């Protein structure tokens, strides 16, 4: 895809690749489609495994490089999710009912802000690749469950 072949900070490309799937996870969770959520999470895990294997085994990059790349990817993913929340980028294309858009924007914004803080700010320094990956997954899953519960109780 041509738009992913531009120069930029380390992790920007992966953050962009993850942004729509993560937004879809939250949209599907709000809609109660847990099987779809599980499928997208599995894809994100596979994508990360292939990326990290390629970078460390085939390209000879260090795990230090991988940690920095993944932390930056989380930061840029957070930035893009936050922008989706504020500017409604791609929202018309997400699998969400119009009455649930406010909940989606809130959830996407919460995950985005959390990941920006972890990637650009405090909390992510010194974590291993597995710990960073776990934090990403935990944040997305926790917010998707909370969003679904809040709507199902309303």
Tab-separated table of N, CA and C in Angstrom:
chain	number	residue	atom	x	y	z
A	1	UNK	N	0.858	-1.170	0.000
A	1	UNK	CA	0.000	0.000	0.000
A	1	UNK	C	0.901	1.230	0.000
A	2	UNK	N	0.772	2.081	-0.960
A	2	UNK	CA	1.689	3.201	-1.150
A	2	UNK	C	1.743	4.154	0.035
A	3	UNK	N	0.634	4.358	0.721
A	3	UNK	CA	0.666	5.355	1.783
A	3	UNK	C	1.463	4.904	3.001
A	4	UNK	N	1.801	3.639	3.070
A	4	UNK	CA	2.614	3.154	4.182
A	4	UNK	C	4.105	3.184	3.842
A	5	UNK	N	4.471	3.646	2.676
A	5	UNK	CA	5.870	3.613	2.265
A	5	UNK	C	6.535	4.972	2.361
A	6	UNK	N	6.060	5.806	3.245
A	6	UNK	CA	6.687	7.108	3.413
A	6	UNK	C	7.638	7.084	4.604
A	7	UNK	N	8.604	7.958	4.558
A	7	UNK	CA	9.535	8.056	5.671
A	7	UNK	C	8.834	8.702	6.852
A	8	UNK	N	9.289	8.312	8.014
A	8	UNK	CA	8.722	8.886	9.228
A	8	UNK	C	9.374	8.262	10.437
A	9	UNK	N	8.893	8.619	11.602
A	9	UNK	CA	9.474	8.070	12.822
A	9	UNK	C	9.268	6.565	12.930
A	10	UNK	N	10.157	5.925	13.620
A	10	UNK	CA	10.078	4.497	13.874
A	10	UNK	C	8.728	4.170	14.504
A	11	UNK	N	8.054	3.168	13.975
A	11	UNK	CA	6.777	2.734	14.527
A	11	UNK	C	5.554	3.393	13.925
A	12	UNK	N	5.741	4.458	13.158
A	12	UNK	CA	4.602	5.160	12.565
A	12	UNK	C	3.801	4.238	11.656
A	13	UNK	N	4.497	3.445	10.850
A	13	UNK	CA	3.806	2.552	9.916
A	13	UNK	C	2.958	1.517	10.649
A	14	UNK	N	3.514	0.905	11.684
A	14	UNK	CA	2.752	-0.103	12.412
A	14	UNK	C	1.588	0.523	13.175
A	15	UNK	N	1.788	1.695	13.723
A	15	UNK	CA	0.697	2.387	14.404
A	15	UNK	C	-0.460	2.661	13.463
A	16	UNK	N	-0.133	3.044	12.249
A	16	UNK	CA	-1.182	3.281	11.245
A	16	UNK	C	-1.883	1.986	10.856
A	17	UNK	N	-1.115	0.931	10.679
A	17	UNK	CA	-1.705	-0.360	10.297
A	17	UNK	C	-2.668	-0.848	11.376
A	18	UNK	N	-2.313	-0.680	12.629
A	18	UNK	CA	-3.147	-1.153	13.736
A	18	UNK	C	-4.394	-0.296	13.966
A	19	UNK	N	-4.395	0.956	13.539
A	19	UNK	CA	-5.450	1.886	13.965
A	19	UNK	C	-6.861	1.469	13.568
A	20	UNK	N	-7.081	1.104	12.336
A	20	UNK	CA	-8.433	0.735	11.910
A	20	UNK	C	-8.864	-0.589	12.539
A	21	UNK	N	-8.009	-1.620	12.578
A	21	UNK	CA	-8.436	-2.836	13.276
A	21	UNK	C	-8.799	-2.595	14.747
A	22	UNK	N	-8.041	-1.756	15.441
A	22	UNK	CA	-8.373	-1.483	16.844
A	22	UNK	C	-9.695	-0.729	16.937
A	23	UNK	N	-9.912	0.238	16.058
A	23	UNK	CA	-11.203	0.941	16.049
A	23	UNK	C	-12.340	-0.034	15.739
A	24	UNK	N	-12.094	-0.979	14.839
A	24	UNK	CA	-13.109	-1.999	14.525
A	24	UNK	C	-13.369	-2.908	15.722
A	25	UNK	N	-12.327	-3.248	16.470
A	25	UNK	CA	-12.515	-4.054	17.681
A	25	UNK	C	-13.492	-3.354	18.615
A	26	UNK	N	-13.259	-2.074	18.841
A	26	UNK	CA	-14.118	-1.328	19.758
A	26	UNK	C	-15.533	-1.205	19.210
A	27	UNK	N	-15.670	-0.967	17.913
A	27	UNK	CA	-17.005	-0.868	17.304
A	27	UNK	C	-17.748	-2.195	17.407
A	28	UNK	N	-17.077	-3.281	17.099
A	28	UNK	CA	-17.719	-4.595	17.190
A	28	UNK	C	-18.045	-4.954	18.638
A	29	UNK	N	-17.177	-4.588	19.563
A	29	UNK	CA	-17.448	-4.871	20.977
A	29	UNK	C	-18.701	-4.140	21.439
A	30	UNK	N	-18.821	-2.880	21.066
A	30	UNK	CA	-20.000	-2.097	21.435
A	30	UNK	C	-21.257	-2.720	20.843
A	31	UNK	N	-21.121	-3.291	19.657
A	31	UNK	CA	-22.263	-3.926	18.985
A	31	UNK	C	-22.516	-5.351	19.471
A	32	UNK	N	-21.659	-5.851	20.365
A	32	UNK	CA	-21.850	-7.187	20.922
A	32	UNK	C	-21.331	-8.324	20.067
A	33	UNK	N	-20.459	-8.029	19.121
A	33	UNK	CA	-19.910	-9.049	18.217
A	33	UNK	C	-18.578	-9.578	18.744
A	34	UNK	N	-18.612	-10.317	19.847
A	34	UNK	CA	-17.373	-10.760	20.487
A	34	UNK	C	-16.558	-11.715	19.618
A	35	UNK	N	-17.215	-12.496	18.770
A	35	UNK	CA	-16.468	-13.411	17.904
A	35	UNK	C	-15.611	-12.645	16.902
A	36	UNK	N	-16.122	-11.534	16.414
A	36	UNK	CA	-15.351	-10.703	15.482
A	36	UNK	C	-14.193	-10.047	16.225
A	37	UNK	N	-14.452	-9.583	17.439
A	37	UNK	CA	-13.401	-8.986	18.268
A	37	UNK	C	-12.252	-9.977	18.444
A	38	UNK	N	-12.577	-11.211	18.791
A	38	UNK	CA	-11.545	-12.236	18.987
A	38	UNK	C	-10.743	-12.479	17.709
A	39	UNK	N	-11.412	-12.475	16.570
A	39	UNK	CA	-10.729	-12.678	15.294
A	39	UNK	C	-9.763	-11.556	14.963
A	40	UNK	N	-10.174	-10.320	15.211
A	40	UNK	CA	-9.288	-9.180	14.926
A	40	UNK	C	-8.109	-9.177	15.893
A	41	UNK	N	-8.367	-9.487	17.158
A	41	UNK	CA	-7.263	-9.577	18.125
A	41	UNK	C	-6.258	-10.649	17.710
A	42	UNK	N	-6.749	-11.775	17.223
A	42	UNK	CA	-5.859	-12.843	16.755
A	42	UNK	C	-5.020	-12.356	15.576
A	43	UNK	N	-5.631	-11.584	14.670
A	43	UNK	CA	-4.887	-11.039	13.533
A	43	UNK	C	-3.801	-10.087	14.012
A	44	UNK	N	-4.134	-9.198	14.964
A	44	UNK	CA	-3.135	-8.262	15.484
A	44	UNK	C	-1.971	-9.007	16.126
A	45	UNK	N	-2.274	-10.078	16.853
A	45	UNK	CA	-1.213	-10.881	17.470
A	45	UNK	C	-0.332	-11.541	16.413
A	46	UNK	N	-0.945	-12.074	15.370
A	46	UNK	CA	-0.193	-12.703	14.286
A	46	UNK	C	0.666	-11.670	13.549
A	47	UNK	N	0.081	-10.502	13.273
A	47	UNK	CA	0.828	-9.438	12.595
A	47	UNK	C	2.063	-9.075	13.416
A	48	UNK	N	1.888	-8.891	14.731
A	48	UNK	CA	3.021	-8.536	15.573
A	48	UNK	C	4.070	-9.636	15.572
A	49	UNK	N	3.660	-10.889	15.674
A	49	UNK	CA	4.601	-12.008	15.682
A	49	UNK	C	5.413	-12.032	14.391
A	50	UNK	N	4.747	-11.885	13.264
A	50	UNK	CA	5.448	-11.899	11.975
A	50	UNK	C	6.394	-10.712	11.847
A	51	UNK	N	5.945	-9.536	12.262
A	51	UNK	CA	6.785	-8.338	12.209
A	51	UNK	C	8.024	-8.528	13.084
A	52	UNK	N	7.819	-8.973	14.326
A	52	UNK	CA	8.958	-9.115	15.234
A	52	UNK	C	9.909	-10.219	14.783
A	53	UNK	N	9.360	-11.320	14.267
A	53	UNK	CA	10.221	-12.385	13.745
A	53	UNK	C	11.046	-11.892	12.566
A	54	UNK	N	10.413	-11.160	11.680
A	54	UNK	CA	11.122	-10.630	10.512
A	54	UNK	C	12.215	-9.663	10.938
A	55	UNK	N	11.898	-8.783	11.874
A	55	UNK	CA	12.874	-7.784	12.293
A	55	UNK	C	14.054	-8.412	13.040
A	56	UNK	N	13.800	-9.396	13.877
A	56	UNK	CA	14.895	-9.957	14.679
A	56	UNK	C	15.633	-11.085	13.971
A	57	UNK	N	14.912	-11.971	13.330
A	57	UNK	CA	15.550	-13.148	12.731
A	57	UNK	C	16.065	-12.890	11.319
A	58	UNK	N	15.296	-12.190	10.517
A	58	UNK	CA	15.682	-12.004	9.114
A	58	UNK	C	16.493	-10.736	8.898
A	59	UNK	N	16.204	-9.692	9.669
A	59	UNK	CA	16.916	-8.430	9.480
A	59	UNK	C	18.044	-8.235	10.475
A	60	UNK	N	18.093	-9.092	11.486
A	60	UNK	CA	19.171	-9.002	12.458
A	60	UNK	C	19.046	-7.855	13.448
A	61	UNK	N	17.880	-7.269	13.573
A	61	UNK	CA	17.694	-6.177	14.524
A	61	UNK	C	17.671	-6.732	15.948
A	62	UNK	N	18.074	-5.907	16.880
A	62	UNK	CA	18.119	-6.325	18.281
A	62	UNK	C	16.737	-6.234	18.926
A	63	UNK	N	16.600	-6.891	20.059
A	63	UNK	CA	15.339	-6.779	20.797
A	63	UNK	C	15.162	-5.359	21.324
A	64	UNK	N	16.267	-4.657	21.536
A	64	UNK	CA	16.196	-3.254	21.942
A	64	UNK	C	15.510	-2.424	20.852
A	65	UNK	N	15.903	-2.653	19.608
A	65	UNK	CA	15.276	-1.980	18.471
A	65	UNK	C	13.794	-2.329	18.409
A	66	UNK	N	13.477	-3.595	18.635
A	66	UNK	CA	12.092	-4.053	18.586
A	66	UNK	C	11.257	-3.382	19.676
A	67	UNK	N	11.805	-3.253	20.872
A	67	UNK	CA	11.092	-2.566	21.960
A	67	UNK	C	10.804	-1.117	21.593
A	68	UNK	N	11.817	-0.442	21.066
A	68	UNK	CA	11.629	0.958	20.681
A	68	UNK	C	10.599	1.070	19.562
A	69	UNK	N	10.679	0.177	18.597
A	69	UNK	CA	9.732	0.181	17.485
A	69	UNK	C	8.306	-0.038	17.980
A	70	UNK	N	8.131	-1.013	18.856
A	70	UNK	CA	6.788	-1.335	19.343
A	70	UNK	C	6.242	-0.231	20.237
A	71	UNK	N	7.085	0.334	21.067
A	71	UNK	CA	6.640	1.437	21.929
A	71	UNK	C	6.223	2.632	21.074
A	72	UNK	N	7.011	2.953	20.071
A	72	UNK	CA	6.643	4.046	19.174
A	72	UNK	C	5.381	3.720	18.389
A	73	UNK	N	5.233	2.463	17.989
A	73	UNK	CA	4.012	2.063	17.277
A	73	UNK	C	2.787	2.276	18.153
A	74	UNK	N	2.901	1.945	19.439
A	74	UNK	CA	1.789	2.168	20.362
A	74	UNK	C	1.483	3.653	20.481
A	75	UNK	N	2.523	4.463	20.521
A	75	UNK	CA	2.325	5.911	20.623
A	75	UNK	C	1.606	6.449	19.388
A	76	UNK	N	2.060	6.042	18.204
A	76	UNK	CA	1.435	6.525	16.971
A	76	UNK	C	0.055	5.926	16.765
A	77	UNK	N	-0.148	4.706	17.203
A	77	UNK	CA	-1.487	4.125	17.199
A	77	UNK	C	-2.394	4.959	18.095
A	78	UNK	N	-1.907	5.297	19.271
A	78	UNK	CA	-2.684	6.135	20.183
A	78	UNK	C	-3.034	7.472	19.570
A	79	UNK	N	-2.062	8.097	18.895
A	79	UNK	CA	-2.302	9.388	18.248
A	79	UNK	C	-3.409	9.266	17.207
A	80	UNK	N	-3.325	8.226	16.385
A	80	UNK	CA	-4.332	8.059	15.329
A	80	UNK	C	-5.706	7.750	15.924
A	81	UNK	N	-5.763	6.914	16.956
A	81	UNK	CA	-7.048	6.621	17.595
A	81	UNK	C	-7.641	7.879	18.220
A	82	UNK	N	-6.808	8.666	18.859
A	82	UNK	CA	-7.298	9.905	19.460
A	82	UNK	C	-7.851	10.837	18.383
A	83	UNK	N	-7.162	10.915	17.251
A	83	UNK	CA	-7.647	11.742	16.138
A	83	UNK	C	-8.958	11.196	15.579
A	84	UNK	N	-9.084	9.875	15.505
A	84	UNK	CA	-10.350	9.273	15.068
A	84	UNK	C	-11.461	9.695	16.018
A	85	UNK	N	-11.156	9.707	17.300
A	85	UNK	CA	-12.135	10.090	18.311
A	85	UNK	C	-12.552	11.556	18.174
A	86	UNK	N	-11.612	12.423	17.979
A	86	UNK	CA	-11.892	13.861	17.925
A	86	UNK	C	-12.485	14.279	16.581
A	87	UNK	N	-11.869	13.842	15.492
A	87	UNK	CA	-12.260	14.309	14.158
A	87	UNK	C	-13.185	13.351	13.408
A	88	UNK	N	-13.500	12.219	14.029
A	88	UNK	CA	-14.370	11.195	13.444
A	88	UNK	C	-13.820	10.637	12.129
A	89	UNK	N	-12.478	10.589	12.042
A	89	UNK	CA	-11.870	9.973	10.867
A	89	UNK	C	-12.360	8.538	10.763
A	90	UNK	N	-12.777	8.119	9.621
A	90	UNK	CA	-13.177	6.738	9.309
A	90	UNK	C	-14.429	6.255	10.039
A	91	UNK	N	-14.977	7.038	10.945
A	91	UNK	CA	-16.138	6.591	11.727
A	91	UNK	C	-17.306	6.172	10.836
A	92	UNK	N	-17.601	6.891	9.742
A	92	UNK	CA	-18.721	6.446	8.897
A	92	UNK	C	-18.517	5.057	8.288
A	93	UNK	N	-17.288	4.584	8.254
A	93	UNK	CA	-16.994	3.287	7.645
A	93	UNK	C	-16.896	2.162	8.675
A	94	UNK	N	-16.982	2.496	9.948
A	94	UNK	CA	-16.853	1.488	11.000
A	94	UNK	C	-18.188	0.795	11.247
A	95	UNK	N	-18.143	-0.449	11.701
A	95	UNK	CA	-19.365	-1.231	11.920
A	95	UNK	C	-20.069	-0.832	13.224
A	96	UNK	N	-20.728	0.321	13.195
A	96	UNK	CA	-21.367	0.852	14.400
A	96	UNK	C	-22.678	1.530	14.024
A	97	UNK	N	-23.680	1.366	14.867
A	97	UNK	CA	-24.958	2.053	14.658
A	97	UNK	C	-24.789	3.528	15.001
A	98	UNK	N	-25.517	4.391	14.325
A	98	UNK	CA	-25.350	5.831	14.527
A	98	UNK	C	-25.586	6.250	15.978
A	99	UNK	N	-26.488	5.570	16.680
A	99	UNK	CA	-26.751	5.912	18.073
A	99	UNK	C	-25.628	5.549	19.023
A	100	UNK	N	-24.692	4.732	18.562
A	100	UNK	CA	-23.578	4.287	19.403
A	100	UNK	C	-22.262	4.987	19.079
A	101	UNK	N	-22.292	5.955	18.162
A	101	UNK	CA	-21.063	6.637	17.747
A	101	UNK	C	-20.410	7.370	18.918
A	102	UNK	N	-21.200	7.989	19.775
A	102	UNK	CA	-20.637	8.690	20.931
A	102	UNK	C	-19.853	7.757	21.838
A	103	UNK	N	-20.402	6.579	22.085
A	103	UNK	CA	-19.699	5.585	22.909
A	103	UNK	C	-18.423	5.112	22.229
A	104	UNK	N	-18.498	4.923	20.915
A	104	UNK	CA	-17.311	4.512	20.168
A	104	UNK	C	-16.223	5.574	20.263
A	105	UNK	N	-16.580	6.823	20.023
A	105	UNK	CA	-15.594	7.903	20.077
A	105	UNK	C	-14.947	7.989	21.457
A	106	UNK	N	-15.753	7.801	22.491
A	106	UNK	CA	-15.210	7.832	23.849
A	106	UNK	C	-14.220	6.685	24.059
A	107	UNK	N	-14.593	5.487	23.655
A	107	UNK	CA	-13.713	4.326	23.830
A	107	UNK	C	-12.437	4.455	23.017
A	108	UNK	N	-12.562	4.882	21.776
A	108	UNK	CA	-11.385	5.058	20.921
A	108	UNK	C	-10.471	6.129	21.518
A	109	UNK	N	-11.064	7.194	22.036
A	109	UNK	CA	-10.275	8.254	22.661
A	109	UNK	C	-9.553	7.788	23.913
A	110	UNK	N	-10.229	6.995	24.743
A	110	UNK	CA	-9.611	6.475	25.972
A	110	UNK	C	-8.412	5.595	25.630
A	111	UNK	N	-8.606	4.669	24.703
A	111	UNK	CA	-7.497	3.793	24.305
A	111	UNK	C	-6.382	4.626	23.674
A	112	UNK	N	-6.746	5.568	22.820
A	112	UNK	CA	-5.746	6.410	22.173
A	112	UNK	C	-4.905	7.190	23.167
A	113	UNK	N	-5.566	7.840	24.104
A	113	UNK	CA	-4.848	8.627	25.100
A	113	UNK	C	-3.944	7.739	25.952
A	114	UNK	N	-4.455	6.580	26.363
A	114	UNK	CA	-3.675	5.647	27.179
A	114	UNK	C	-2.421	5.188	26.438
A	115	UNK	N	-2.580	4.863	25.152
A	115	UNK	CA	-1.430	4.390	24.374
A	115	UNK	C	-0.438	5.506	24.082
A	116	UNK	N	-0.928	6.731	23.839
A	116	UNK	CA	0.000	7.852	23.649
A	116	UNK	C	0.831	8.068	24.903
A	117	UNK	N	0.181	8.014	26.053
A	117	UNK	CA	0.903	8.196	27.316
A	117	UNK	C	1.944	7.097	27.503
A	118	UNK	N	1.567	5.867	27.209
A	118	UNK	CA	2.486	4.738	27.347
A	118	UNK	C	3.637	4.827	26.345
A	119	UNK	N	3.344	5.232	25.122
A	119	UNK	CA	4.365	5.271	24.084
A	119	UNK	C	5.231	6.513	24.092
A	120	UNK	N	4.602	7.687	24.238
A	120	UNK	CA	5.348	8.944	24.200
A	120	UNK	C	5.822	9.390	25.580
A	121	UNK	N	5.103	8.978	26.610
A	121	UNK	CA	5.369	9.501	27.945
A	121	UNK	C	5.852	8.456	28.907
A	122	UNK	N	5.142	8.369	30.004
A	122	UNK	CA	5.553	7.505	31.105
A	122	UNK	C	4.940	6.115	30.985
A	123	UNK	N	5.600	5.173	31.614
A	123	UNK	CA	5.022	3.844	31.741
A	123	UNK	C	5.557	2.802	30.788
A	124	UNK	N	6.075	3.205	29.638
A	124	UNK	CA	6.528	2.222	28.668
A	124	UNK	C	8.019	1.977	28.675
A	125	UNK	N	8.752	2.859	29.324
A	125	UNK	CA	10.206	2.731	29.336
A	125	UNK	C	10.631	1.501	30.123
A	126	UNK	N	11.547	0.744	29.563
A	126	UNK	CA	12.089	-0.409	30.250
A	126	UNK	C	11.248	-1.670	30.160
A	127	UNK	N	10.079	-1.589	29.532
A	127	UNK	CA	9.252	-2.785	29.383
A	127	UNK	C	9.779	-3.645	28.240
A	128	UNK	N	9.638	-4.948	28.385
A	128	UNK	CA	10.027	-5.853	27.306
A	128	UNK	C	8.983	-5.794	26.193
A	129	UNK	N	9.315	-6.388	25.069
A	129	UNK	CA	8.377	-6.448	23.949
A	129	UNK	C	7.096	-7.163	24.369
A	130	UNK	N	7.241	-8.270	25.076
A	130	UNK	CA	6.056	-9.016	25.522
A	130	UNK	C	5.203	-8.195	26.480
A	131	UNK	N	5.848	-7.446	27.366
A	131	UNK	CA	5.100	-6.596	28.301
A	131	UNK	C	4.368	-5.477	27.562
A	132	UNK	N	5.018	-4.873	26.585
A	132	UNK	CA	4.367	-3.831	25.785
A	132	UNK	C	3.173	-4.400	25.029
A	133	UNK	N	3.372	-5.561	24.419
A	133	UNK	CA	2.286	-6.198	23.674
A	133	UNK	C	1.121	-6.529	24.605
A	134	UNK	N	1.437	-6.998	25.785
A	134	UNK	CA	0.401	-7.314	26.769
A	134	UNK	C	-0.365	-6.061	27.185
A	135	UNK	N	0.339	-4.957	27.368
A	135	UNK	CA	-0.328	-3.697	27.738
A	135	UNK	C	-1.282	-3.241	26.641
A	136	UNK	N	-0.843	-3.349	25.396
A	136	UNK	CA	-1.716	-2.972	24.281
A	136	UNK	C	-2.973	-3.833	24.287
A	137	UNK	N	-2.794	-5.131	24.318
A	137	UNK	CA	-3.941	-6.049	24.295
A	137	UNK	C	-4.863	-5.817	25.481
A	138	UNK	N	-4.288	-5.664	26.657
A	138	UNK	CA	-5.091	-5.455	27.863
A	138	UNK	C	-5.907	-4.174	27.769
A	139	UNK	N	-5.292	-3.098	27.298
A	139	UNK	CA	-6.014	-1.830	27.171
A	139	UNK	C	-7.175	-1.938	26.200
A	140	UNK	N	-6.946	-2.559	25.065
A	140	UNK	CA	-7.999	-2.686	24.053
A	140	UNK	C	-9.124	-3.583	24.561
A	141	UNK	N	-8.767	-4.731	25.124
A	141	UNK	CA	-9.784	-5.670	25.612
A	141	UNK	C	-10.569	-5.067	26.775
A	142	UNK	N	-9.885	-4.448	27.714
A	142	UNK	CA	-10.564	-3.851	28.869
A	142	UNK	C	-11.541	-2.773	28.430
A	143	UNK	N	-11.112	-1.883	27.562
A	143	UNK	CA	-12.005	-0.812	27.109
A	143	UNK	C	-13.163	-1.365	26.298
A	144	UNK	N	-12.917	-2.375	25.481
A	144	UNK	CA	-14.015	-2.934	24.683
A	144	UNK	C	-15.060	-3.585	25.587
A	145	UNK	N	-14.624	-4.255	26.637
A	145	UNK	CA	-15.574	-4.873	27.584
A	145	UNK	C	-16.348	-3.817	28.355
A	146	UNK	N	-15.652	-2.769	28.786
A	146	UNK	CA	-16.332	-1.705	29.525
A	146	UNK	C	-17.350	-0.991	28.652
A	147	UNK	N	-17.003	-0.740	27.412
A	147	UNK	CA	-17.932	-0.058	26.502
A	147	UNK	C	-19.169	-0.910	26.258
A	148	UNK	N	-18.967	-2.205	26.050
A	148	UNK	CA	-20.107	-3.092	25.814
A	148	UNK	C	-20.998	-3.168	27.046
A	149	UNK	N	-20.385	-3.303	28.230
A	149	UNK	CA	-21.169	-3.372	29.475
A	149	UNK	C	-21.969	-2.101	29.689
A	150	UNK	N	-21.342	-0.950	29.463
A	150	UNK	CA	-22.035	0.324	29.672
A	150	UNK	C	-23.253	0.435	28.766
A	151	UNK	N	-23.111	0.031	27.517
A	151	UNK	CA	-24.243	0.121	26.587
A	151	UNK	C	-25.303	-0.926	26.877
A	152	UNK	N	-24.886	-2.101	27.303
A	152	UNK	CA	-25.876	-3.148	27.562
A	152	UNK	C	-26.681	-2.861	28.826
A	153	UNK	N	-26.137	-2.045	29.710
A	153	UNK	CA	-26.862	-1.677	30.927
A	153	UNK	C	-27.762	-0.466	30.714
A	154	UNK	N	-27.534	0.260	29.645
A	154	UNK	CA	-28.306	1.491	29.391
A	154	UNK	C	-29.721	1.196	28.938
